[in-house]
Short mmCIF file of C-alpha atoms and ligand atoms in Angstrom, two decimals:
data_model
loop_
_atom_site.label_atom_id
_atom_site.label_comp_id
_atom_site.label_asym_id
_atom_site.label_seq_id
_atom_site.Cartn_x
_atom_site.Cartn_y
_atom_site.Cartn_z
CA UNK A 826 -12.62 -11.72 12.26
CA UNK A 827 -10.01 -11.80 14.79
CA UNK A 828 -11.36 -11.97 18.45
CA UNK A 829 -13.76 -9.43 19.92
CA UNK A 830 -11.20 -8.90 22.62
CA UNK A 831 -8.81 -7.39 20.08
CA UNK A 832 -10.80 -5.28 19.16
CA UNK A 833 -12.02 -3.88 22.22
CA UNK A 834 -8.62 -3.20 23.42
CA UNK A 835 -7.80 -1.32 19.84
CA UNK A 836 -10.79 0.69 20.38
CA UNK A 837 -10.11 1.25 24.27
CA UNK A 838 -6.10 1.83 23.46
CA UNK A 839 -7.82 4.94 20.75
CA UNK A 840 -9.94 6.03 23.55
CA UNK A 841 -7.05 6.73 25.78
CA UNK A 842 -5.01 8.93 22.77
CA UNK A 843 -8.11 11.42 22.30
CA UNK A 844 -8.69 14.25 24.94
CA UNK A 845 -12.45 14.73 24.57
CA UNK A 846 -15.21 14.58 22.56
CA UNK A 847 -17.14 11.84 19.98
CA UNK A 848 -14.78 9.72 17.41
CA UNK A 849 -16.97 9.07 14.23
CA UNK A 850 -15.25 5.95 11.72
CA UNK A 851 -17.79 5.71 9.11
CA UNK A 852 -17.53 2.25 7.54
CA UNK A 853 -18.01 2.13 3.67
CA UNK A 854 -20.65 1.80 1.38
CA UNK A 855 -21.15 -0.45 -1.73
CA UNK A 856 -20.33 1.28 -4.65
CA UNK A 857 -21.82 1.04 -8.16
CA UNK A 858 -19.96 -0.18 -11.21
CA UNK A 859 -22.76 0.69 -13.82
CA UNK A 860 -25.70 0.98 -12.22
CA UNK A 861 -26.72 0.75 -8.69
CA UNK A 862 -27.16 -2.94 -8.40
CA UNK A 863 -24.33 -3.69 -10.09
CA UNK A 864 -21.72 -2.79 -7.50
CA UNK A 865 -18.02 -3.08 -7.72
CA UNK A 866 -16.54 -6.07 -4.63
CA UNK A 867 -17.18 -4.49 -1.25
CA UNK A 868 -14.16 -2.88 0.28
CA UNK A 869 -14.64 -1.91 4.08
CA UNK A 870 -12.71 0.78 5.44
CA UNK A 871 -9.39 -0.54 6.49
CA UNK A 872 -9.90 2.11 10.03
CA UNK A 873 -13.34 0.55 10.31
CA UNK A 874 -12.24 -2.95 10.06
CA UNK A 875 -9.31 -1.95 12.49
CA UNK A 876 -11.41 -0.60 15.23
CA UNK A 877 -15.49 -2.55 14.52
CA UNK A 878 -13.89 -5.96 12.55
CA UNK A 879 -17.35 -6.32 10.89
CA UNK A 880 -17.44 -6.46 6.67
CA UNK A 881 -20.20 -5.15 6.01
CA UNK A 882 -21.61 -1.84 4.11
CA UNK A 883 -23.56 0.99 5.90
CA UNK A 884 -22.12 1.21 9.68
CA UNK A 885 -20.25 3.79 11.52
CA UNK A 886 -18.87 3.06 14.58
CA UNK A 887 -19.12 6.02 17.26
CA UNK A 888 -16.37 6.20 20.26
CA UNK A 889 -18.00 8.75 23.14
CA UNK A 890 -14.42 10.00 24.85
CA UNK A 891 -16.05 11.79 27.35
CA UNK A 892 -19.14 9.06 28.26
CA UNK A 893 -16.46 6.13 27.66
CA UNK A 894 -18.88 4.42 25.22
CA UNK A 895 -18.81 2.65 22.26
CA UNK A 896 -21.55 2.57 19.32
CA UNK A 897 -22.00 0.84 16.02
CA UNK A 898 -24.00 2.30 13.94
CA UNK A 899 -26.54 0.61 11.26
CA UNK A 900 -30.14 -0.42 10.74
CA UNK A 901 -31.18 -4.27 10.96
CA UNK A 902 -32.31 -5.41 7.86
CA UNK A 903 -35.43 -5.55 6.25
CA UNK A 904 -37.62 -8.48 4.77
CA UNK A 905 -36.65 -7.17 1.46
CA UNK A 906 -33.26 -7.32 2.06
CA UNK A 907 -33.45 -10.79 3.64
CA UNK A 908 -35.35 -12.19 0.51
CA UNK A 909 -32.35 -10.81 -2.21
CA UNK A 910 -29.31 -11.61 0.77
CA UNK A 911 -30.72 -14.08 3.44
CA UNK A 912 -31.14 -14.27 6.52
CA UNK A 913 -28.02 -11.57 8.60
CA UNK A 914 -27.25 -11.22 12.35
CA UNK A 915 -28.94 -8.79 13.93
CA UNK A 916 -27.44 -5.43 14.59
CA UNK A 917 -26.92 -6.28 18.53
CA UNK A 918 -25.40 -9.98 17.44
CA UNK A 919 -23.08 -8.59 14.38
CA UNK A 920 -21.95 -5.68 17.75
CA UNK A 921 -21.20 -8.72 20.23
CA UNK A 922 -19.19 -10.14 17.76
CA UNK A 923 -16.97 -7.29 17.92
CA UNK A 924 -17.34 -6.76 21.74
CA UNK A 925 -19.45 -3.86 22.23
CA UNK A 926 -22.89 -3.86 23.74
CA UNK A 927 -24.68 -0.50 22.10
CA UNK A 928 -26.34 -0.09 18.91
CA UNK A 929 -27.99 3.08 17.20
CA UNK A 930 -30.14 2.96 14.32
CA UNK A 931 -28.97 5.62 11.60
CA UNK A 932 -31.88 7.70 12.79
CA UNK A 933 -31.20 7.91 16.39
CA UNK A 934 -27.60 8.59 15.52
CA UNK A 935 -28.74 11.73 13.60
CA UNK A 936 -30.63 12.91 16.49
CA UNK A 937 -27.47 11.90 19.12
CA UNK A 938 -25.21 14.19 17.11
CA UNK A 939 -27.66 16.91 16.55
CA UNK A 940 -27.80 16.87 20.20
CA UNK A 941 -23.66 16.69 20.54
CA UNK A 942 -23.60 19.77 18.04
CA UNK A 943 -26.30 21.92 20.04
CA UNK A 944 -23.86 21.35 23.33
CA UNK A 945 -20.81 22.19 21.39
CA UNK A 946 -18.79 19.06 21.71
CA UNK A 947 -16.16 17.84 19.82
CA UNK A 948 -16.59 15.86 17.16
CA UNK A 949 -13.40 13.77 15.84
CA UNK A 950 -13.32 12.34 11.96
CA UNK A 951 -10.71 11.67 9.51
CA UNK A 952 -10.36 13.16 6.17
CA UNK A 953 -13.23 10.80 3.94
CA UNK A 954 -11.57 9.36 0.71
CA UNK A 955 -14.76 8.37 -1.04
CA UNK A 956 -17.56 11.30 -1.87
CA UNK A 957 -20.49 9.18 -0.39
CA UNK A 958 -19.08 9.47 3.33
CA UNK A 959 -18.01 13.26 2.41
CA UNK A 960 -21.81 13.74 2.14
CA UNK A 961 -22.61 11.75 4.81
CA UNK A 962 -20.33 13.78 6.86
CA UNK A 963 -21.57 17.11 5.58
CA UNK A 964 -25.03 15.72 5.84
CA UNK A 965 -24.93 14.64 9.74
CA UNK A 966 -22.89 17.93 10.94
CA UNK A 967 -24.05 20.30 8.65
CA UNK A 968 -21.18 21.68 7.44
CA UNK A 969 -20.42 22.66 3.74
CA UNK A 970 -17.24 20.99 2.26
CA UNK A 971 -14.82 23.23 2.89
CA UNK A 972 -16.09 23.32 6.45
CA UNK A 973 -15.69 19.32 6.64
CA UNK A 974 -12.07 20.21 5.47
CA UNK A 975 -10.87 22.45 7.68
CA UNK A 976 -12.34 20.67 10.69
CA UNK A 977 -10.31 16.99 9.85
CA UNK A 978 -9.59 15.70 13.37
CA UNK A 979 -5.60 15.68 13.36
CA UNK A 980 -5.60 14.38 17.16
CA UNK A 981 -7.75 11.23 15.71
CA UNK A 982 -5.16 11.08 12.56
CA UNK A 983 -2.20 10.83 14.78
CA UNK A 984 -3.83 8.41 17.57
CA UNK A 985 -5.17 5.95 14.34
CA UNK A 986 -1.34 6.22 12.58
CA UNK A 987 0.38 5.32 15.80
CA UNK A 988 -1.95 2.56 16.29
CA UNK A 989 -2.09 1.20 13.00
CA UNK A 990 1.19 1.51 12.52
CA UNK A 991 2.56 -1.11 14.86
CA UNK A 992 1.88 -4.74 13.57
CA UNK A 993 0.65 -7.37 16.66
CA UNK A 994 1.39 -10.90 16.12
CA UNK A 995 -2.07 -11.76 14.44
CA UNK A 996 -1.72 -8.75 12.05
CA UNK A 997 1.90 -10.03 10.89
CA UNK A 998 0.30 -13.51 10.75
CA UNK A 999 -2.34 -12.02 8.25
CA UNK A 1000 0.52 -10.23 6.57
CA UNK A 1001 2.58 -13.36 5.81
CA UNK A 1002 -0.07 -15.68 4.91
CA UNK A 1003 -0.61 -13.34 1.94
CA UNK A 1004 2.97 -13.06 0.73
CA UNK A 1005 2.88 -16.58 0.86
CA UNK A 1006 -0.41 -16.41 -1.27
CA UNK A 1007 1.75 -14.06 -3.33
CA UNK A 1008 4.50 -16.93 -3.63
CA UNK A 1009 2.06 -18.75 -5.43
CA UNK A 1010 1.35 -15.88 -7.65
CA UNK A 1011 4.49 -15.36 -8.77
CA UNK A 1012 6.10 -18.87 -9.04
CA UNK A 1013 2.97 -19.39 -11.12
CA UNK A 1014 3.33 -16.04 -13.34
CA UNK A 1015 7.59 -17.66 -13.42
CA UNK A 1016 6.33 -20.80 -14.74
CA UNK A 1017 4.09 -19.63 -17.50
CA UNK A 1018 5.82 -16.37 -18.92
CA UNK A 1019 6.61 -18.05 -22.20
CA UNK A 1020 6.94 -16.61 -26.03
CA UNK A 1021 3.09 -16.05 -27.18
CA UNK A 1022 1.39 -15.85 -24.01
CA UNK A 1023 -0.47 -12.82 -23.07
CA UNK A 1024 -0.16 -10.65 -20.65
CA UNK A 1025 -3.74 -10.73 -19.63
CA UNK A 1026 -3.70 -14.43 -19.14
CA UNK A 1027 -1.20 -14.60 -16.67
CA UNK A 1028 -2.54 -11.57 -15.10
CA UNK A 1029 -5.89 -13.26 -15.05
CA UNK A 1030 -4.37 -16.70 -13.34
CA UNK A 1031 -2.67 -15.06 -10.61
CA UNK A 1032 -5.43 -12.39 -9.69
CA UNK A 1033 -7.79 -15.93 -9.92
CA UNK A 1034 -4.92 -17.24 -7.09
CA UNK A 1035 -5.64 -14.32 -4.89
CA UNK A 1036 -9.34 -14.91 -5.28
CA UNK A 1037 -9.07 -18.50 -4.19
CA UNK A 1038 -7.22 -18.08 -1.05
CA UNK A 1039 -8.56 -14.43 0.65
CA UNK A 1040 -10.30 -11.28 -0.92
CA UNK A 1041 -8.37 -11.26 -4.23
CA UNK A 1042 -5.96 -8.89 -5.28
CA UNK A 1043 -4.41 -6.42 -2.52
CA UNK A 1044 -4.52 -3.86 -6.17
CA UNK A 1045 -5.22 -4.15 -9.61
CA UNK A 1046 -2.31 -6.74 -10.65
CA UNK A 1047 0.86 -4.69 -12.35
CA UNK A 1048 1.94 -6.92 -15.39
CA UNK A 1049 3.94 -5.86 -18.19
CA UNK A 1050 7.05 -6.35 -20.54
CA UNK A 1051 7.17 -2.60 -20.69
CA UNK A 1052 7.64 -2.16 -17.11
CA UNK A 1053 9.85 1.01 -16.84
CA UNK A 1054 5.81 2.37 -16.98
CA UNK A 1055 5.84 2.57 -13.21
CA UNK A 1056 2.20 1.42 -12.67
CA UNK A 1057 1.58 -0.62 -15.46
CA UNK A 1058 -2.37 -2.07 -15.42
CA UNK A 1059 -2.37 -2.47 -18.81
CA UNK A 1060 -1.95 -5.91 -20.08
CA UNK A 1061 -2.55 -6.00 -23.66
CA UNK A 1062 0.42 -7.20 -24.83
CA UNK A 1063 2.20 -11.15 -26.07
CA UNK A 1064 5.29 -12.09 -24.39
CA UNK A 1065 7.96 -11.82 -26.74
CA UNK A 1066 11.77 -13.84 -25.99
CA UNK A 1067 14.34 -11.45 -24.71
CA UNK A 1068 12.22 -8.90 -23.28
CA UNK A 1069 11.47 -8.78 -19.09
CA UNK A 1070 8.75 -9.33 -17.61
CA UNK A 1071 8.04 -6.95 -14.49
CA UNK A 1072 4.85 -8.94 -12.43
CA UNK A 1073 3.92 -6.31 -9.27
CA UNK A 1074 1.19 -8.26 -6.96
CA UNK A 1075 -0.39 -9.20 -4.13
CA UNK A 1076 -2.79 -10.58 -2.17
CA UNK A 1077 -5.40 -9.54 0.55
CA UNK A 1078 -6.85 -11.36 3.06
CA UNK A 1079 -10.35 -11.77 4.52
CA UNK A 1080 -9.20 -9.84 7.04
CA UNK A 1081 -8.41 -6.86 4.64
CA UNK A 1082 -4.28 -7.56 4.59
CA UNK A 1083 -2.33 -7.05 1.79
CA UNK A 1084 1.05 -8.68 0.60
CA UNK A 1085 2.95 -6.76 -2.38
CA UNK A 1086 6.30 -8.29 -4.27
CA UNK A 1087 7.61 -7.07 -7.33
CA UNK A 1088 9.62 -9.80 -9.28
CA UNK A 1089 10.92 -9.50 -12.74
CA UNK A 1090 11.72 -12.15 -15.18
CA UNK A 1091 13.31 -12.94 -18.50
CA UNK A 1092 10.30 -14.17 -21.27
CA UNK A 1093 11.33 -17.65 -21.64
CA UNK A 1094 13.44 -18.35 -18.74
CA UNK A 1095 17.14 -17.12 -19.53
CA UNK A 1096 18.06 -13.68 -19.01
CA UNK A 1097 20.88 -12.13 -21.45
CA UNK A 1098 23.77 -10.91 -20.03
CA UNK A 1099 22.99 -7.28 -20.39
CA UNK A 1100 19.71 -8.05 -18.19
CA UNK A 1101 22.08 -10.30 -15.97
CA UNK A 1102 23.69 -7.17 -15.07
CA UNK A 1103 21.08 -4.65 -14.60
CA UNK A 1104 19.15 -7.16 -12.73
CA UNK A 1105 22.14 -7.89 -10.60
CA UNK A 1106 22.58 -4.02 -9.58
CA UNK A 1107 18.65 -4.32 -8.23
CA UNK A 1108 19.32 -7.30 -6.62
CA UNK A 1109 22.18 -5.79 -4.59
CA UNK A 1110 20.12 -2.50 -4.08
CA UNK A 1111 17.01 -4.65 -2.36
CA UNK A 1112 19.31 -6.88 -0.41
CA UNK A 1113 21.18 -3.77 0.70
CA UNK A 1114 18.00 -2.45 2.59
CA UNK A 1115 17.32 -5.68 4.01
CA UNK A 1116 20.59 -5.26 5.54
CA UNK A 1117 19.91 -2.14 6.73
CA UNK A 1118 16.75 -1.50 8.07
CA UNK A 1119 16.49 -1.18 11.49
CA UNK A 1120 14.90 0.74 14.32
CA UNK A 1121 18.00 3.00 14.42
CA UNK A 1122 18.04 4.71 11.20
CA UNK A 1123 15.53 6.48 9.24
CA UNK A 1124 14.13 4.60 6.43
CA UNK A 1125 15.80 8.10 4.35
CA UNK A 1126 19.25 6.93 4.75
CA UNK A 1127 18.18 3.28 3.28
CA UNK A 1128 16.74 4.93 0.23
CA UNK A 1129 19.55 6.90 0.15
CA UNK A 1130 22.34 4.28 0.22
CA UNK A 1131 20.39 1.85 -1.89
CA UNK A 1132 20.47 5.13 -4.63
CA UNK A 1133 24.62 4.70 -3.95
CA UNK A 1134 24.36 1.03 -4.89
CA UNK A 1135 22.32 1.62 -7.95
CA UNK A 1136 24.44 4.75 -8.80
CA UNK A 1137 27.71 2.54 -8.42
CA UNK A 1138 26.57 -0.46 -10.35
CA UNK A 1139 25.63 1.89 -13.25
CA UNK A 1140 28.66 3.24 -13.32
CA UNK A 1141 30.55 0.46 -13.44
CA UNK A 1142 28.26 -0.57 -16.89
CA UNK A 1143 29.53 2.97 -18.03
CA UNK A 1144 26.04 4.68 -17.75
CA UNK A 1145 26.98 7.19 -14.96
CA UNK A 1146 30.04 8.83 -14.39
CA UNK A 1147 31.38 11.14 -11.38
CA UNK A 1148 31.31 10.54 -7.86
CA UNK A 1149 28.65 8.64 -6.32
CA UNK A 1150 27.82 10.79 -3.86
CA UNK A 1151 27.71 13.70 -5.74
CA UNK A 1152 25.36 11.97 -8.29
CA UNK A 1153 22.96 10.85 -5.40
CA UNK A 1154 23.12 14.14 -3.66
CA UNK A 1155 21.87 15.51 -6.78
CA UNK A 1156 19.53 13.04 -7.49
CA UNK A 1157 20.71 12.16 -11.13
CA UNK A 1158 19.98 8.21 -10.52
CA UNK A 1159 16.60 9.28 -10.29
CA UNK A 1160 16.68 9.15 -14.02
CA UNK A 1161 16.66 5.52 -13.61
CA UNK A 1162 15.69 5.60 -10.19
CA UNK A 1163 12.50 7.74 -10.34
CA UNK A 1164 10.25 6.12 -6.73
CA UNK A 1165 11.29 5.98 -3.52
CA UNK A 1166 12.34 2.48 -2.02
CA UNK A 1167 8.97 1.56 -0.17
CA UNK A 1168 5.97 2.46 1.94
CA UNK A 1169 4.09 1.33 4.78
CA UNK A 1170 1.98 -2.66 4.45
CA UNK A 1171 -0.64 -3.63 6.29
CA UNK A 1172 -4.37 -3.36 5.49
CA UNK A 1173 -3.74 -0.76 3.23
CA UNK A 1174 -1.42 -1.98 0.42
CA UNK A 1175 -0.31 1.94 1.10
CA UNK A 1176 -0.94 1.27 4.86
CA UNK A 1177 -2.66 4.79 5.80
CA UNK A 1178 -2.39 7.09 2.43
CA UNK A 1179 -6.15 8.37 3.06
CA UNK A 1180 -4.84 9.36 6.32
CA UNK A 1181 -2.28 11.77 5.02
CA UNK A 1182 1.13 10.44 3.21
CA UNK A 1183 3.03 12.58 5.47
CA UNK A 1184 1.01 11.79 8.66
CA UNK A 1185 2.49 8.04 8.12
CA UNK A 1186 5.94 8.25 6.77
CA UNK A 1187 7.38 11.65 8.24
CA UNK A 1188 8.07 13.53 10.95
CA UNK A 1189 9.33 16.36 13.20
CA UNK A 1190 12.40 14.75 12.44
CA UNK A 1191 12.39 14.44 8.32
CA UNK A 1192 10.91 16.49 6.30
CA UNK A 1193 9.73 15.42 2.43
CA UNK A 1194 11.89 16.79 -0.47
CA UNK A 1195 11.14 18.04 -3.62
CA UNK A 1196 13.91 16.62 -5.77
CA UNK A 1197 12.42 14.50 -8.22
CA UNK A 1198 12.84 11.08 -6.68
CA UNK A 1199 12.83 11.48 -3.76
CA UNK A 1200 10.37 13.84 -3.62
CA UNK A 1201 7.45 10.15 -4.36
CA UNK A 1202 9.66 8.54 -0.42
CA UNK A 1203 6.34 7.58 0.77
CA UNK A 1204 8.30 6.61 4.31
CA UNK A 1205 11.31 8.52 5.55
CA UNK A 1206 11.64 8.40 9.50
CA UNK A 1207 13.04 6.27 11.74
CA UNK A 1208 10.09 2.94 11.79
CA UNK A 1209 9.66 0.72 14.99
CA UNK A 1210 9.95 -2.96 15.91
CA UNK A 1211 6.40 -4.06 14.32
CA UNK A 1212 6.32 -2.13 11.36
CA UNK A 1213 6.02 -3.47 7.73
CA UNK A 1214 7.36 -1.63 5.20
CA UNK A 1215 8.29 -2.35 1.02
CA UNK A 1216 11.85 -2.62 0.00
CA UNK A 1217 11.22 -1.87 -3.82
CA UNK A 1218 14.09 -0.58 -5.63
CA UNK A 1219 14.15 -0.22 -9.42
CA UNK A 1220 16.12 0.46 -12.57
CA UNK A 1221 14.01 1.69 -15.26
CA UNK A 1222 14.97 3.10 -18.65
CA UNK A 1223 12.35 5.42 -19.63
CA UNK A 1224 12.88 6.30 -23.26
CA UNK A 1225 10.38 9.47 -22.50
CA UNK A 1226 12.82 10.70 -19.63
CA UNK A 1227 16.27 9.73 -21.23
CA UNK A 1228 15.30 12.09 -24.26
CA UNK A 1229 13.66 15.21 -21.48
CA UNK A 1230 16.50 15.26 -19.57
CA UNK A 1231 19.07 15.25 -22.73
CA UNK A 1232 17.53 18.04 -24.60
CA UNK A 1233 17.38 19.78 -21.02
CA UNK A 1234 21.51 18.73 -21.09
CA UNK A 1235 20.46 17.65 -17.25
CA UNK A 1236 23.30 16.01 -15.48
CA UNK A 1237 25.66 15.79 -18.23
CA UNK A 1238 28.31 14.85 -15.59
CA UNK A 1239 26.90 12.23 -14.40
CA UNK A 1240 25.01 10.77 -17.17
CA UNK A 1241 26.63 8.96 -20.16
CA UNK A 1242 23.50 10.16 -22.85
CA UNK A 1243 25.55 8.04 -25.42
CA UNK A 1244 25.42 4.65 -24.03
CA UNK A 1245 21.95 5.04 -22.92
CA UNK A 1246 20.44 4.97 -26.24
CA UNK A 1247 21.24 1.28 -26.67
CA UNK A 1248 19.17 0.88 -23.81
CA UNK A 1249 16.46 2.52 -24.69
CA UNK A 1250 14.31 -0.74 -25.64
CA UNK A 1251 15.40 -2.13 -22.26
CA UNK A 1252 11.99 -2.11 -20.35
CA UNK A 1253 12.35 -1.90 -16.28
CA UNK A 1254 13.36 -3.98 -13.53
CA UNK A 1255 11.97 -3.74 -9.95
CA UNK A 1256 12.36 -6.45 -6.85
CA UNK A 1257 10.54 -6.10 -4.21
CA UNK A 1258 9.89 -8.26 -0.21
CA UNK A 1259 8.07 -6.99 2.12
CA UNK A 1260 9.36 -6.76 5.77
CA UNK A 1261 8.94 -6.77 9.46
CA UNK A 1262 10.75 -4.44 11.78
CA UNK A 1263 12.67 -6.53 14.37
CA UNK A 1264 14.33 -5.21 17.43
CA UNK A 1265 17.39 -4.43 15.81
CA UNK A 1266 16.88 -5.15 12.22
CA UNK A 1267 14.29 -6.47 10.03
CA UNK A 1268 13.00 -9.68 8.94
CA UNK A 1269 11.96 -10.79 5.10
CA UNK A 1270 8.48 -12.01 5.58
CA UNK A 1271 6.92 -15.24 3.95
CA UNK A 1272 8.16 -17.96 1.98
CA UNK A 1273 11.35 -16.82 0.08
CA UNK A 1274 9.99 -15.56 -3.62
CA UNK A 1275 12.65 -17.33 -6.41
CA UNK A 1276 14.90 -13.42 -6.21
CA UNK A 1277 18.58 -14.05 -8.12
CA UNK A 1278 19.37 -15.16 -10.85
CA UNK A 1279 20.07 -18.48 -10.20
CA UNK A 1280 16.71 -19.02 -8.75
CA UNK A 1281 14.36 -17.62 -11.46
CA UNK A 1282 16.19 -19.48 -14.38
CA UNK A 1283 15.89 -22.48 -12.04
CA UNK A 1284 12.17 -22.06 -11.28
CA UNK A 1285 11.27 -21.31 -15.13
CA UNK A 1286 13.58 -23.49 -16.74
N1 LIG B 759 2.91 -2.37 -5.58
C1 LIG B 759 2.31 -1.15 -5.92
C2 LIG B 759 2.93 -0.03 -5.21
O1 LIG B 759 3.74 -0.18 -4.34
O2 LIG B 759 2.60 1.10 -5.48
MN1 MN B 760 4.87 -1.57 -3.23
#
């Protein structure tokens, strides 16, 4: 845990950004696999963790805006759970820990808010993610469900977002010491994707990395020759020579901080030199948003240019045609180009998603679109010095959407359908760093990942 003083001034920096009324930040529960003792790993909420620090299941933490106090919520154990889990802290040592000085049993926190409700006060929560905390919720302020959605707290939402969002110097540490987790990960996955390995194996071996130095994996590990499947989990497959291998991963820490880089590789070591140049058109699309993310400029016009570097290079292969600003205005390098170029990092892999996708990444100044495309930017506005965000571009050749779109005769200007279908059996190729928003730029965080050519073939040869 980081010091109780941090979190004390999170929580009083929250209490400040809400008018009036209780804050409730229920932590999370275990939560069974098969049966109820066989539970999947414990995952605290990352708003929890942010605000009460402790890792444990079955607390809420209460803020009272209008008292200026501060709760955490749980039940000390019993001798039955000290015989199966040992000996714990008490409730009141596990709340010093974390710098507050009041504790309510589950019980007495039934009867506080009963009382809150009978007085009419407000009563702040976020929108729950997991169904055991939507009944709890329903359950404490008896509400029915559609009550419990229409009453979301968007003052809290906005207060926790522009908090969160801001990285301190600890959380960046956090950040950092997982990519470089995540440079072992991948230099490993570099040095073993050879002809007749599996898939799973390597997938096993670098999730077994993340175990070894923090929680684990940051998400379930994306590892696949077919990678033009976005979100690949499935790793059933033998590494065959001449075909890429896209490895998406990353660690988390005890903390609850995730790292995420995308690197793809040629089976075997060498790449061909029709990879060579698809790979090269990434490369300059991810380096291109290094180079231009900044405080000054919404994170739209990065995704935006980086679609005019990936539009270019494929045109210079023959694959598009037209102008390239025509083509990106209309979105037809979505077709190989189908995500936007990153998202918020921190202790959400998707820093924030539960909080509302749009609540983190946009604006009064940028509003989502719904071209295809661009429609999945997680992140559009303008980030500060202190955020961390994905730079993540892609080419992918999706035999599925190649064959759609030319039936539909979709973008027939700007889409050479002929030359694609050599490419069909291409796979995918994504690169992606994580970085920190500087003062006036941005800075690639952790131990530079083997990322051109050069490197890789030097790393796995
Ligand atoms: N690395 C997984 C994702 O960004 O969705
Ligand atoms: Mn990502």
């Amino acid at each position: 845990m980081f010091s109780a003083q941090i979190y004390s001034n999170r929580r009083k920096n929250l209490l400040s950004m809400v008018a009036k009324g209780l804050i409730i930040i229920p932590g999370n529960n275990e939560s069974p696999s098969n049966y109820k003792g066989n539970t999947y790993r414990f995952r605290q909420d990352s708003t929890f963790s942010y605000f009460f620090g402790i890792d444990e299941p079955n607390l809420l933490g209460l803020i009272d805006v209008d008292e200026n106090r501060q709760y955490l919520i749980g039940d000390n154990l019993e001798i039955e759970d000290i015989i199966w889990m040992g000996l714990q802290p008490s409730m009141s040592e596990k709340a010093t820990s974390v710098g507050l000085t009041m504790v309510l049993s589950h019980n007495d926190f039934k009867t506080f808010l009963s009382n809150a409700i009978s007085k009419k006060r407000s009563i702040h929560f976020t929108s729950p993610y997991r169904a055991e905390n939507a009944a709890l919720l329903q359950n404490l302020l008896t509400i029915s469900a559609q009550e419990l959605d229409s009453t979301i707290s968007m003052e809290l939402t906005k207060a926790i977002v522009s908090l969160r969002s801001v990285k301190s110097t600890e959380e960046i540490s956090e950040i950092e010491q997982m990519v470089d987790v995540a440079w072992i990960m991948h230099t490993t996955a570099m040095k073993i994707a050879r002809q007749g390995t599996t898939e799973r194996k390597i997938a096993g071996i670098i999730e077994g990395i993340a175990l070894s130095h923090g929680k684990g994996v940051s998400f379930p590990v994306i590892l696949s020759m077919n990678g033009e499947t976005l979100h690949n989990h499935n790793h059933g497959n033998i590494l065959q020579h001449g075909r890429l291998l896209v490895t998406d991963a990353g660690a988390e820490s005890e903390l609850l901080y995730a790292s995420d880089i995308t690197r793809t590789v040629p089976v075997g070591g060498k790449f061909d030199a029709r990879q060579k140049d698809i790979y090269n058109i990434v490369l300059q699309a991810n380096l291109k948003a290094i180079d231009m993310l900044s405080p000054k400029r919404q994170y739209l016009d990065v995704h935006l240019e980086v679609g005019r570097v990936i539009a270019s290079g494929l045109a210079d292969l023959g694959l598009m045609k037209g102008n390239i600003d025509d083509i990106v205005h209309a979105g037809a390098h979505a077709l190989f180009f189908p995500h936007g170029l990153g998202h918020m990092l921190g202790l959400d892999v998707h820093d924030m998603e539960n909080l509302g996708e749009d609540n983190v990444g946009y604006d009064n100044t940028v509003s989502r679109s719904s071209q295809f495309g661009l429609a999945y930017l997680r992140f559009a506005r303008k980030p500060l010095p202190g955020y961390v965000l994905t730079d993540e571009p892609g080419i992918y050749f999706i035999p599925a959407l190649i064959d759609l779109w030319r039936s539909e005769k979709k973008f027939t200007e700007f889409i050479n359908y002929d030359k694609l279908e050599a490419y069909k059996n291409f796979g995918g190729i994504r690169i992606e760093d994580d970085l920190l928003v500087t003062a006036d730029g941005c800075r690639v965080l952790g131990k530079p990942i083997p990322k051109t050519v050069e490197e890789i073939e030097g790393i796995m040869g």
